[in-house]
Backbone as numpy.savetxt, mean C-alpha at the origin, in Angstrom:
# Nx Ny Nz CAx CAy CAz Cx Cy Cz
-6.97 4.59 -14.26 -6.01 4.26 -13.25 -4.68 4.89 -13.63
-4.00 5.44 -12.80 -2.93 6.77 -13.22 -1.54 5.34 -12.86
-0.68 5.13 -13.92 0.35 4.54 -14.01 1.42 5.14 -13.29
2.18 4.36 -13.10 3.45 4.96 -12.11 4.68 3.99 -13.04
5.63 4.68 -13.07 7.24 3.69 -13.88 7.63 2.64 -12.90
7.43 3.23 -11.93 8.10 2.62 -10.81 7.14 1.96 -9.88
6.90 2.04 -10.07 5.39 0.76 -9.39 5.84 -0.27 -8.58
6.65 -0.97 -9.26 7.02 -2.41 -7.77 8.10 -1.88 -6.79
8.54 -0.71 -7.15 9.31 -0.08 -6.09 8.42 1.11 -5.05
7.81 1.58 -5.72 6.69 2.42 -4.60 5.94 1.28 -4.11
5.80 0.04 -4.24 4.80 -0.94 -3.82 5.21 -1.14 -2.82
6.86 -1.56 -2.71 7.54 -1.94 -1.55 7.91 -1.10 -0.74
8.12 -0.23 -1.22 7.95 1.30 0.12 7.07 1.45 0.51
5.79 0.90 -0.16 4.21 1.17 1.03 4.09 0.47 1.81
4.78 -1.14 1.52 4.30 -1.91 2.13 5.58 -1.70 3.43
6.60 -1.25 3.52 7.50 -1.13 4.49 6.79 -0.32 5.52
6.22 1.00 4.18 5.83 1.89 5.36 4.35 1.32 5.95
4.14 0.75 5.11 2.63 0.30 6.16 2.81 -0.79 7.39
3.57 -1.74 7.37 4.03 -2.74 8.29 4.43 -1.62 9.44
5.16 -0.39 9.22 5.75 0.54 10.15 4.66 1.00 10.88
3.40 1.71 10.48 2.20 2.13 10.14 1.45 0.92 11.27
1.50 -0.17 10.89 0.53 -1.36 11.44 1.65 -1.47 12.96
2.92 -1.71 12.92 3.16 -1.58 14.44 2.97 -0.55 15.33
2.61 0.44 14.59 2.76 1.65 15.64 1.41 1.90 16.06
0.66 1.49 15.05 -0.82 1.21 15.60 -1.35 -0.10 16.75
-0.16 -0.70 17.12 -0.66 -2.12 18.10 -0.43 -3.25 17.68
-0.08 -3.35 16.10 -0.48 -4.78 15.17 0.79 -5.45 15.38
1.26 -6.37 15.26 2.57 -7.09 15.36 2.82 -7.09 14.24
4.58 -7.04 14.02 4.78 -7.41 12.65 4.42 -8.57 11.94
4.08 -8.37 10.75 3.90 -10.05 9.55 4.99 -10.72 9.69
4.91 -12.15 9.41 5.97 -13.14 10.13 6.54 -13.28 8.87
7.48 -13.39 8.22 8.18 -13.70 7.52 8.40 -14.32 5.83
7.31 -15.63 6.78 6.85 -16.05 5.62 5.30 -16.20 4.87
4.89 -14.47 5.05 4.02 -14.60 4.49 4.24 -14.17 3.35
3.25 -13.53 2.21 3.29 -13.60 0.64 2.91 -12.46 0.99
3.67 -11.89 -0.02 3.71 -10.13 -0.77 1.86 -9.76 -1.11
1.09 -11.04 -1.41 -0.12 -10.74 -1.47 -0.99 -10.64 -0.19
-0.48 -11.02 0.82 -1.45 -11.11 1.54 -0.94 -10.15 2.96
0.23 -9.46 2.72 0.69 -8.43 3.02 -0.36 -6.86 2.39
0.01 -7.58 1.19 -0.98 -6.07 0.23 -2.55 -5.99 0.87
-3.04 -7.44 0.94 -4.63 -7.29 1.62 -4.73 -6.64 3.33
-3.49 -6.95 3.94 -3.73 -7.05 5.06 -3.68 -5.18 5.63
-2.57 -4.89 4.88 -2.49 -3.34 4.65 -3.54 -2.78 3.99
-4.03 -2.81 3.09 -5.21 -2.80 2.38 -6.07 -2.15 3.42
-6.32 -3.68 4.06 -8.06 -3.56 4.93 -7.59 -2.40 6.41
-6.51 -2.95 6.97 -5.89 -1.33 7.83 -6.26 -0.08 7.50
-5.45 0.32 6.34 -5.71 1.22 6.21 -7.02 1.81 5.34
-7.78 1.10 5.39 -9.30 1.28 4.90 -10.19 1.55 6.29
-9.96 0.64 7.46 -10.11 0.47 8.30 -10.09 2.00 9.30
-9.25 2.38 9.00 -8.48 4.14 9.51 -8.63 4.83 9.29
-9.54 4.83 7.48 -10.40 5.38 7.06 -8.94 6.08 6.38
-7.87 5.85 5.96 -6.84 6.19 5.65 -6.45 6.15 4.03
-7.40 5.40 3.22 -7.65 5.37 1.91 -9.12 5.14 1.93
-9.78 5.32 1.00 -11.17 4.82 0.35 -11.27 3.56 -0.14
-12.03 2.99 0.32 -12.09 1.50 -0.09 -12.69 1.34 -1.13
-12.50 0.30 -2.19 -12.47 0.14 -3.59 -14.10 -0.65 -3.25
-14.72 -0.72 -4.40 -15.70 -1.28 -4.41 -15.84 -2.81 -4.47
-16.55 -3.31 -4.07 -16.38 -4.70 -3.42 -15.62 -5.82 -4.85
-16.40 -5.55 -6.05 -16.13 -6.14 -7.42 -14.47 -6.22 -7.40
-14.15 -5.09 -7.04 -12.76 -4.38 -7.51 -11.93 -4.85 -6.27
-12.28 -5.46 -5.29 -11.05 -5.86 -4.44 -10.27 -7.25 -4.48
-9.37 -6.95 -5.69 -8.80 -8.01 -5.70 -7.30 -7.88 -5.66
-6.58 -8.14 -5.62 -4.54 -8.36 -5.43 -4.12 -7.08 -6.39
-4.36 -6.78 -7.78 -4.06 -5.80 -8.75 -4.48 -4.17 -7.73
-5.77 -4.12 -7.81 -6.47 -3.09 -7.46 -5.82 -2.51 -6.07
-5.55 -3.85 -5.43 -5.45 -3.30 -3.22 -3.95 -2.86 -3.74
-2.74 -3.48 -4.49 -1.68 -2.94 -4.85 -1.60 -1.49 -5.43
-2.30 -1.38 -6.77 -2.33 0.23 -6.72 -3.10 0.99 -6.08
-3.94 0.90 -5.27 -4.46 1.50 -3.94 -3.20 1.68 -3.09
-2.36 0.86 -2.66 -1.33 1.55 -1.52 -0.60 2.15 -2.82
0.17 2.08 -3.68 1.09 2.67 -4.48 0.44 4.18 -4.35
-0.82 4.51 -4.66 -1.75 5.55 -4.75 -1.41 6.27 -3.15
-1.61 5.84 -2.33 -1.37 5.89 -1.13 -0.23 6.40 -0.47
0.85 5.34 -0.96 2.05 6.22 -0.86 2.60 7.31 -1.70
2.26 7.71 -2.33 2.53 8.45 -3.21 2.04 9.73 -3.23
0.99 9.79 -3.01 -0.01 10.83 -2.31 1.29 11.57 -0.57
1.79 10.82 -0.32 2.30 11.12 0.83 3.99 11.92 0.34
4.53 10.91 -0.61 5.56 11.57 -0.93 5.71 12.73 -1.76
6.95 13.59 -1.58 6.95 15.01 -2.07 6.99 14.69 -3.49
6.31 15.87 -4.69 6.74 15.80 -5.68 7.72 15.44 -6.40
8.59 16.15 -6.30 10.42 16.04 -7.01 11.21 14.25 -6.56
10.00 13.46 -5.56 10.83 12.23 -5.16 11.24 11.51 -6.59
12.44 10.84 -6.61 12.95 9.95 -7.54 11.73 8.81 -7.91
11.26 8.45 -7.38 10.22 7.41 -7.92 9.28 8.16 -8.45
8.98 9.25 -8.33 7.56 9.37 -8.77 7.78 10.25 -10.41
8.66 9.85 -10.54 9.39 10.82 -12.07 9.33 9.70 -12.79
8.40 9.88 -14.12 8.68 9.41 -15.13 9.69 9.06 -16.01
């Protein structure tokens, strides 16, 4: 599993950009008070769904794994030279 420094900050840029991602696809935004975890699943199964990441194997889907799956995700999207993705 390829480490990132910045990890809870690319986490929260996926998950911004995926909430962005999930409205523009039809989905309503998440209400407020839901949990950072169940944000991560819900994006998760979307974009698995879209066929937009590869879905982890069933063993392996748990809160750790669906988190660096979008980090993986976003990151893959952003340009090299971005500030987060520098060691």
């Amino acid at each position: 599993m390829k480490k990132f420094t910045h990890e809870s900050q690319l986490l929260k840029k996926a998950i911004t950009i995926g909430q962005a991602y999930a409205t523009a696809r039809g989905y309503g935004q998440l209400p407020a008070n839901v949990s950072e975890r169940d944000k991560v699943e819900a994006l998760y199964r979307l974009l698995v769904a879209d066929k937009r990441i590869t879905p982890l194997a069933e063993e392996k889907q748990n809160g750790p794994e669906m988190r660096h799956k979008l980090v993986l995700w976003l990151a893959k999207q952003l340009p090299d030279d971005h500030p987060l993705l520098k060691n």
